[in-house]
Amino acid sequence: NAGVTQTPKFQVLKTGQSMTLQCAQDMNHNSMYWYRQDPGMGLRLIYYSASEGTTDKGEVPNGYNVSRLNKREFSLRLESAAPSQTSVYFCASSPEGGAEAFFGQGTRLTVV
Amino acid sequence: GESVGLHLPTLSVQEGDNSIINCAYSNSASDYFIWYKQESGKGPQFIIDIRSNMDKRQGQRVTVLLNKTVKHLSLQIAATQPGDSAVYFCAAQLHGYNKLIFGAGTRLAVHP
């Protein structure tokens, strides 16, 4: 079973460039999430989607936009990348609130 | 909101010993808690969860204890093995909110 799939796995961007991180889950989960993980820190929630058609800001939403394209897919867009957005990005999904979240393998993004 | 913290950034144990990893949360309205394990280069993996109507839950070699009075939870790993070496995160979810807030993580190092 694929679970949560993220693409790409690695990416280098120049400051000011834009890109979209893709995430898809095949578990028919309602909720999806985007986190970022920086060295020495836990995972910080960027945006989440409780169900298809809804999105909400998390702890660190500035500089990002998201799209819940359908139940399976939840994308994260950086419109104008900054070095401060260098991080590892994780997508996750869960059946509903109050349930275990399953994580993808991460996207390592470097902005130079 | 909710914030989650861990007492120690690094924990070193001898193989075969028991490990205890601690976590504190700030909001008494949090009603769901999860422990995750993250190995190098991978996404977090679910270990065990507990709801606020419980004080203790046991899995295979792991036990989670929840003390709502002092807003503290702990993860106990019995007979720690080299394969348990990883970073461990606790996460908390506020009642009615469909998002998990993570702590900074504790790195568990198991020595032979």
Coordinates of C-alpha atoms in Angstrom, one line a residue:
Chain A
N1 CA 0.0 0.0 0.0
A2 CA 1.3 3.4 -1.0
G3 CA -0.2 5.4 1.9
V4 CA 0.9 9.0 1.7
T5 CA 3.0 9.9 -1.3
Q6 CA 4.9 13.2 -1.6
T7 CA 6.7 14.6 -4.7
P8 CA 9.4 15.6 -5.2
K9 CA 11.7 14.1 -2.5
F10 CA 14.3 16.8 -3.0
Q11 CA 14.3 20.3 -4.5
V12 CA 16.6 23.2 -4.7
L13 CA 15.1 26.6 -5.5
K14 CA 16.5 30.1 -6.0
T15 CA 15.1 32.9 -3.9
G16 CA 12.0 34.2 -5.5
Q17 CA 11.2 31.1 -7.5
S18 CA 7.8 29.4 -7.0
M19 CA 7.0 25.7 -6.8
T20 CA 4.2 23.3 -5.7
L21 CA 4.7 20.3 -3.4
Q22 CA 2.4 17.5 -4.2
C23 CA 0.8 15.1 -1.8
A24 CA -1.6 12.2 -2.4
Q25 CA -3.1 9.6 -0.1
D26 CA -4.9 6.4 -1.0
M27 CA -6.5 5.6 2.3
N28 CA -9.8 7.6 1.7
H29 CA -8.9 9.9 4.6
N30 CA -10.9 13.0 5.1
S31 CA -8.2 15.2 6.7
M32 CA -4.9 16.2 5.3
Y33 CA -2.0 18.3 6.7
W34 CA 1.2 20.0 5.7
Y35 CA 4.0 20.3 8.3
R36 CA 7.5 21.7 8.2
Q37 CA 10.4 20.3 10.2
D38 CA 13.5 22.4 11.0
P39 CA 16.6 21.1 12.8
G40 CA 16.1 20.8 16.6
M41 CA 12.4 21.6 16.3
G42 CA 9.3 19.5 16.1
L43 CA 6.9 19.5 13.3
R44 CA 5.0 22.8 12.9
L45 CA 1.6 22.8 11.2
I46 CA 1.5 25.0 8.1
Y47 CA -2.1 24.3 6.8
Y48 CA -4.6 21.6 7.1
S49 CA -7.8 20.5 5.4
A50 CA -10.4 18.8 7.6
S51 CA -12.4 17.7 4.6
E52 CA -12.5 18.1 0.9
G53 CA -13.2 21.7 0.0
T54 CA -12.0 23.2 3.2
T55 CA -8.6 24.5 4.3
D56 CA -7.4 26.2 7.5
K57 CA -4.3 27.9 8.7
G58 CA -2.0 26.2 11.1
E59 CA 0.9 27.6 13.2
V60 CA 3.1 29.0 10.4
P61 CA 1.0 29.7 7.3
N62 CA 2.8 32.8 6.0
G63 CA 4.4 32.4 2.6
Y64 CA 2.4 29.4 1.7
N65 CA -0.9 28.5 0.0
V66 CA -2.7 25.2 -0.3
S67 CA -5.2 23.5 -2.5
R68 CA -7.3 20.5 -1.6
L69 CA -7.8 19.4 -5.1
N70 CA -10.0 16.5 -4.2
K71 CA -10.2 14.0 -1.4
R72 CA -6.9 12.3 -2.4
E73 CA -4.7 15.4 -3.1
F74 CA -3.5 18.3 -1.0
S75 CA -0.8 20.6 -2.5
L76 CA 1.4 23.2 -0.9
R77 CA 2.6 26.2 -3.0
L78 CA 5.4 28.6 -2.3
E79 CA 4.8 31.6 -4.5
S80 CA 8.1 33.4 -3.9
A81 CA 10.6 31.1 -2.0
A82 CA 12.8 32.6 0.7
P83 CA 15.8 31.0 2.4
S84 CA 13.7 30.9 5.6
Q85 CA 11.6 28.3 3.9
T86 CA 14.5 25.8 3.7
S87 CA 13.1 22.9 5.6
V88 CA 11.8 19.4 5.3
Y89 CA 8.1 19.3 4.5
F90 CA 5.8 16.5 5.5
C91 CA 2.3 15.8 4.3
A92 CA 0.0 13.7 6.5
S93 CA -3.5 12.4 6.4
S94 CA -6.0 11.0 9.0
P95 CA -9.5 9.6 8.8
E96 CA -10.8 12.3 11.0
G97 CA -9.9 14.5 14.0
G98 CA -9.0 12.5 17.1
A99 CA -7.3 9.8 15.0
E100 CA -3.8 8.8 14.1
A101 CA -2.2 10.8 11.3
F102 CA -0.1 8.9 8.7
F103 CA 2.9 10.7 7.3
G104 CA 4.7 10.8 3.9
Q105 CA 8.4 10.4 3.5
G106 CA 9.0 14.2 3.3
T107 CA 10.3 16.7 0.8
R108 CA 13.7 18.2 1.5
L109 CA 13.6 21.8 0.2
T110 CA 16.6 24.1 0.0
V111 CA 16.2 27.7 -1.0
V112 CA 19.4 29.5 -2.0
Chain B
G1 CA -4.1 27.3 21.4
E2 CA -1.8 24.4 22.4
S3 CA 1.9 24.1 22.8
V4 CA 3.7 20.9 23.5
G5 CA 7.2 20.6 25.1
L6 CA 9.6 17.8 26.0
H7 CA 11.7 17.8 29.1
L8 CA 15.0 16.5 27.6
P9 CA 16.4 16.9 24.0
T10 CA 18.5 13.7 24.3
L11 CA 18.2 10.5 26.3
S12 CA 21.0 7.9 26.3
V13 CA 20.2 4.4 27.6
Q14 CA 21.9 1.0 27.7
E15 CA 20.4 -1.8 25.6
G16 CA 18.0 -3.8 27.7
D17 CA 17.1 -0.9 30.1
N18 CA 13.8 0.8 30.2
S19 CA 13.4 4.2 28.7
I20 CA 11.1 7.0 29.8
I21 CA 10.5 10.0 27.6
N22 CA 8.4 12.8 29.0
C23 CA 6.2 15.5 27.5
A24 CA 4.2 18.4 28.8
Y25 CA 1.3 20.2 27.1
S26 CA -0.3 23.5 27.9
N27 CA -4.0 23.3 27.2
S28 CA -6.2 21.3 29.5
A29 CA -8.8 21.1 26.6
S30 CA -6.5 18.8 24.7
D31 CA -8.1 15.4 24.6
Y32 CA -6.1 13.3 22.3
F33 CA -2.4 12.5 22.4
I34 CA 0.0 10.5 20.2
W35 CA 3.6 9.4 20.4
Y36 CA 5.5 9.2 17.1
K37 CA 8.9 7.7 16.3
Q38 CA 11.0 9.2 13.6
E39 CA 14.1 7.5 12.1
S40 CA 16.6 9.4 10.1
G41 CA 15.4 10.4 6.7
K42 CA 11.9 9.1 7.3
G43 CA 8.5 10.5 8.2
P44 CA 7.1 10.1 11.7
Q45 CA 5.6 6.7 12.5
F46 CA 2.7 6.1 14.9
I47 CA 3.7 4.3 18.1
I48 CA 0.7 4.6 20.5
D49 CA -2.1 7.0 21.3
I50 CA -4.3 7.8 24.3
R51 CA -7.5 9.8 24.9
S52 CA -8.1 12.0 27.8
N53 CA -10.6 9.6 29.4
M54 CA -7.7 7.2 30.1
D55 CA -4.7 7.4 32.3
K56 CA -2.7 4.5 30.8
R57 CA -2.5 2.5 27.7
Q58 CA -0.2 -0.3 26.8
G59 CA 1.2 -1.6 23.5
Q60 CA 3.9 -4.0 22.6
R61 CA 6.9 -3.0 24.8
V62 CA 5.5 0.6 25.1
T63 CA 3.2 2.2 27.7
V64 CA 1.9 5.8 27.6
L65 CA 0.9 7.4 30.9
L66 CA -1.3 10.5 31.0
N67 CA -1.5 12.8 34.0
K68 CA -4.2 15.4 33.3
T69 CA -3.7 17.2 36.6
V70 CA -0.3 18.4 35.7
K71 CA -0.7 18.1 31.9
H72 CA 2.0 15.6 31.4
L73 CA 2.4 12.4 29.5
S74 CA 5.2 9.9 29.2
L75 CA 6.3 7.1 26.9
Q76 CA 7.9 4.1 28.5
I77 CA 9.8 1.7 26.4
A78 CA 10.6 -1.7 28.0
A79 CA 13.8 -3.5 27.3
T80 CA 15.1 -0.8 24.9
Q81 CA 16.8 -2.2 21.8
P82 CA 19.2 -0.6 19.3
G83 CA 16.3 -0.4 16.8
D84 CA 14.5 2.0 19.2
S85 CA 17.2 4.6 18.5
A86 CA 15.2 7.5 16.9
V87 CA 13.6 10.9 17.7
Y88 CA 10.4 10.6 19.6
F89 CA 7.7 13.2 19.4
C90 CA 4.5 13.7 21.4
A91 CA 1.6 15.5 19.8
A92 CA -1.6 16.8 21.3
Q93 CA -5.0 17.7 19.8
L94 CA -7.4 20.2 21.2
H95 CA -11.0 19.0 21.6
G96 CA -13.0 20.0 18.5
Y97 CA -10.0 20.9 16.4
N98 CA -8.8 18.6 13.7
K99 CA -5.1 19.3 14.0
L100 CA -2.1 17.8 15.9
I101 CA 0.4 20.1 17.6
F102 CA 3.9 18.5 18.0
G103 CA 6.6 18.9 20.6
A104 CA 10.3 19.4 19.7
G105 CA 11.2 15.8 20.1
T106 CA 13.6 13.7 22.2
R107 CA 16.5 11.8 20.6
L108 CA 16.8 8.4 22.1
A109 CA 20.3 6.8 21.8
V110 CA 20.6 3.2 22.7
H111 CA 24.1 1.9 23.6
P112 CA 25.2 -1.7 23.6

